[in-house]
XYZ file of C-alpha atoms in Angstrom:
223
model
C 1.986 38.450 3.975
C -0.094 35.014 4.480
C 0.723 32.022 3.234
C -2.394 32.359 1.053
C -0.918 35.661 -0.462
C 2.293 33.934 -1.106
C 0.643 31.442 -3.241
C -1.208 33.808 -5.025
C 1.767 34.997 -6.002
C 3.149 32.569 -7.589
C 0.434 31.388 -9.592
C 0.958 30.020 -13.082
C -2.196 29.488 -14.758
C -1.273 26.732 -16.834
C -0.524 24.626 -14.305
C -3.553 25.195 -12.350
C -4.814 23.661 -15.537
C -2.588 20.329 -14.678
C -2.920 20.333 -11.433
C -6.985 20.028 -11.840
C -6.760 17.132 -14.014
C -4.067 15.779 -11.835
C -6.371 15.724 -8.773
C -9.817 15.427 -9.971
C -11.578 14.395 -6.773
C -11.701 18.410 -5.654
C -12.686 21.588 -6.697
C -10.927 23.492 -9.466
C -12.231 27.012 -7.807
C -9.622 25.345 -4.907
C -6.304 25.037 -6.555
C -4.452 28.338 -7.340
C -1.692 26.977 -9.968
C 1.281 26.384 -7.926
C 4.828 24.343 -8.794
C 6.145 22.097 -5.847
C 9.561 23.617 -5.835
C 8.138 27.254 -4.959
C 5.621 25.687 -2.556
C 8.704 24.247 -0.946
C 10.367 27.174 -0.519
C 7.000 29.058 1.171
C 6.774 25.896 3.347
C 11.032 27.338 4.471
C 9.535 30.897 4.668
C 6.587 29.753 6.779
C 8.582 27.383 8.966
C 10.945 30.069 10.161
C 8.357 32.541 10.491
C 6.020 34.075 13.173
C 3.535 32.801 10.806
C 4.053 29.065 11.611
C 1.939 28.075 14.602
C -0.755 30.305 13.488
C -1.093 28.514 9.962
C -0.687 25.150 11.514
C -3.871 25.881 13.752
C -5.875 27.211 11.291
C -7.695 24.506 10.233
C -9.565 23.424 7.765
C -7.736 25.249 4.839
C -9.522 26.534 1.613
C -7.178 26.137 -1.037
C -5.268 22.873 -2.430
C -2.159 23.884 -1.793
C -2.761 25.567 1.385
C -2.473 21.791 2.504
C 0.271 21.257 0.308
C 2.629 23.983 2.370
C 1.232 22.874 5.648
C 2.637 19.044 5.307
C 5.719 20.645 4.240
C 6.592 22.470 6.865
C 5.424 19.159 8.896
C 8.168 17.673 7.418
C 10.702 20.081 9.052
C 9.702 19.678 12.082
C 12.819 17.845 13.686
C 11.734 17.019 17.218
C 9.690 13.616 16.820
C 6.873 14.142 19.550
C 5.696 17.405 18.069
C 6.102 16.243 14.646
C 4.426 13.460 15.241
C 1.168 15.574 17.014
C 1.395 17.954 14.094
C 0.678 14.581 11.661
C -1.977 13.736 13.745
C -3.670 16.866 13.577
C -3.608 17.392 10.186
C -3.985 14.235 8.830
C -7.953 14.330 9.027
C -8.212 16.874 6.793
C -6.034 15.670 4.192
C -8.573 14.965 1.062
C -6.589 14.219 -2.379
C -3.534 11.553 -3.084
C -1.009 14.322 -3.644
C -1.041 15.668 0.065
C -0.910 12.224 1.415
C 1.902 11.315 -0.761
C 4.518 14.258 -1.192
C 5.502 15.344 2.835
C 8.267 12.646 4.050
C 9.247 14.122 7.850
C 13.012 13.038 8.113
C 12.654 12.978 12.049
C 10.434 9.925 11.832
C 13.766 8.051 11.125
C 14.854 8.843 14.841
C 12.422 6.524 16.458
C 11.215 3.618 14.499
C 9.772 1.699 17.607
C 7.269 4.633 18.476
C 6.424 5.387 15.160
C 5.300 2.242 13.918
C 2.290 2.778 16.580
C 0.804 5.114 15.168
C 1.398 4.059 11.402
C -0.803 0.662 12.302
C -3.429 3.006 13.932
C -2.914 5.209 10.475
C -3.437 2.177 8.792
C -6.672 0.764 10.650
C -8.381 4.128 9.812
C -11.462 4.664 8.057
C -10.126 7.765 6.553
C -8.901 6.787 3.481
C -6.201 9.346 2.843
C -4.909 8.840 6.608
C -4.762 4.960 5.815
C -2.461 5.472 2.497
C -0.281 7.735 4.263
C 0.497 4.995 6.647
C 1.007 2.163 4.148
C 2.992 4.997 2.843
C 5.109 5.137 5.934
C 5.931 1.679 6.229
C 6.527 1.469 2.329
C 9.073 4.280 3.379
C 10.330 3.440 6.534
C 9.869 -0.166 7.152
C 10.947 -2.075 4.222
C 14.581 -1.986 4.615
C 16.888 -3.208 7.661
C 13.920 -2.585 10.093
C 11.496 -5.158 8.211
C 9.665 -7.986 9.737
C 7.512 -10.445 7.635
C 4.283 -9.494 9.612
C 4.402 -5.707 8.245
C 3.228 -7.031 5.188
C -0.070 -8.405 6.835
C -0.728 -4.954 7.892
C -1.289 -4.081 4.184
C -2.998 -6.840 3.231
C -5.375 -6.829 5.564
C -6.399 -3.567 4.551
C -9.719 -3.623 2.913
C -11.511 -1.190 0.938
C -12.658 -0.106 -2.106
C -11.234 3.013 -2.484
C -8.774 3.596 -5.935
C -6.415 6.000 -4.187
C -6.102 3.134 -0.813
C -6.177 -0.074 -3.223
C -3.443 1.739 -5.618
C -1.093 2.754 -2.383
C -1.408 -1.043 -1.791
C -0.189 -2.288 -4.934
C 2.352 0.499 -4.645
C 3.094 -1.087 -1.519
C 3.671 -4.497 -2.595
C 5.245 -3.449 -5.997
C 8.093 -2.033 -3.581
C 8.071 -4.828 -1.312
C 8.444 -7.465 -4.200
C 11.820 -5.160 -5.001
C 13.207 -4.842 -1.826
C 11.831 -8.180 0.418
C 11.085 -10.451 -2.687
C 11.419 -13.815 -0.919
C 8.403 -13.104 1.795
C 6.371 -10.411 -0.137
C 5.792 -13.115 -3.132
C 4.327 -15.898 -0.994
C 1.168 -13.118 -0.930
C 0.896 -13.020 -4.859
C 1.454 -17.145 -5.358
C -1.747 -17.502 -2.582
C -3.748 -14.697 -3.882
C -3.892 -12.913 -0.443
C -4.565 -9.463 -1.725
C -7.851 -7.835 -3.553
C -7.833 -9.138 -7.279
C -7.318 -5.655 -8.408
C -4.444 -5.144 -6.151
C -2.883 -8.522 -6.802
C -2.962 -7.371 -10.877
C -1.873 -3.823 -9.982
C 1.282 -4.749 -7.811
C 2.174 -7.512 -10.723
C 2.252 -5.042 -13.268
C 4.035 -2.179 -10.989
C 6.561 -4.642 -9.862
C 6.933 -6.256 -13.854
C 7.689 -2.293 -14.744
C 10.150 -1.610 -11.400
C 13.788 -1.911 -13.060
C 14.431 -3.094 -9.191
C 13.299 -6.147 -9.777
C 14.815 -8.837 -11.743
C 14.548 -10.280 -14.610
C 13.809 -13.433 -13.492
C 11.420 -12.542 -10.668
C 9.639 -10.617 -13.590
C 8.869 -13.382 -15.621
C 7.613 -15.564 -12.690
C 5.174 -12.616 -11.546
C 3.530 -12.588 -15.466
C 2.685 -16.466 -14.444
C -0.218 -14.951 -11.734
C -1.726 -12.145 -13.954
């Protein structure tokens, strides 16, 4: 059975419906109507099947979640090198926000040093759905004991005019203003990122219950 087959059957109409307001930036005819648990569990199938190498090569794919299953069994990949040339691979044909967003490979916890390489090169690209996955990456990765102040320049320097790239950014600093509040806030109090983003990351940040109270009510001051 291909993986195609397998998502065909487990289609559920109505949330084809869902999906194709969820993601409006592609084709309805290329969504079949799959739920993320059961696409999990075909990305387990796939990963331990003869079927694996031969779906990760076959690129592009046709259908949404096609791309969906193919990050996910990414993400299992435990050794970091082929992970990591798996990512690569794929990354130019990711082409919607949920793909970028939903595959988190645990083996990119194994090296930090190497990995943050390729999430600035992730970053610097012109493909917009390869940048946010990289912001996404050192959102993930790099905001806890790992962090240095000059990640956050990384982001902000990011320009473009993109919705699904400038809302990964406020995401960004929204998180950053939770979890590294005394460096990330220096960048809202000088204005340093695109006006939208600056709002955007105020009002994620004002509606994270992981940040204060007080650290709240100063952010309202530079709506």
């Amino acid at each position: 059975m291909t993986v195609y087959e397998m998502l065909l059957k487990a289609k559920d109409e109505n949330y084809k419906e869902f999906q194709t307001k969820l993601v409006p930036n592609i084709q309805p005819e290329t969504i079949i109507g799959v739920r993320t648990p059961k696409m999990r569990e075909i990305a387990k199938q796939v990963f331990k099947s003869d079927l694996r190498d031969e779906f990760l090569n076959d690129l592009p794919h046709k259908y949404y979640e096609e791309n969906l299953v193919h990050f996910f069994v990414i993400a299992l990949i435990k050794d970091f090198d082929e992970c990591i040339e798996a990512v690569d691979k794929f990354l130019p044909y990711v082409d919607c926000w949920p793909v970028s967003d939903q595959a988190s490979p645990k083996c990119f916890k194994k090296d930090h040093e190497k990995l943050l390489e390729y999430i600035k090169k992730w970053i610097e690209s012109d493909h917009v759905y390869t940048a946010r996955f990289g912001i996404r990456m050192l959102m993930n990765e790099f905001l806890g004991e790992d962090f240095k102040d000059e990640y956050l320049e990384l982001v902000a320097a990011k320009k473009g005019e993109d919705y699904y790239l400038k809302m990964m950014e406020a995401w960004y600093f929204a998180t950053a203003l939770a979890k590294q509040y005394d460096v990330s806030v220096k960048y809202i109090e000088n204005r340093r990122l695109d006006e939208w983003v600056h709002k955007k990351a105020i009002q994620k940040a004002v509606e994270s219950f992981r940040v204060t109270d007080e650290h709240k009510k100063y952010l309202k001051t530079f709506r």
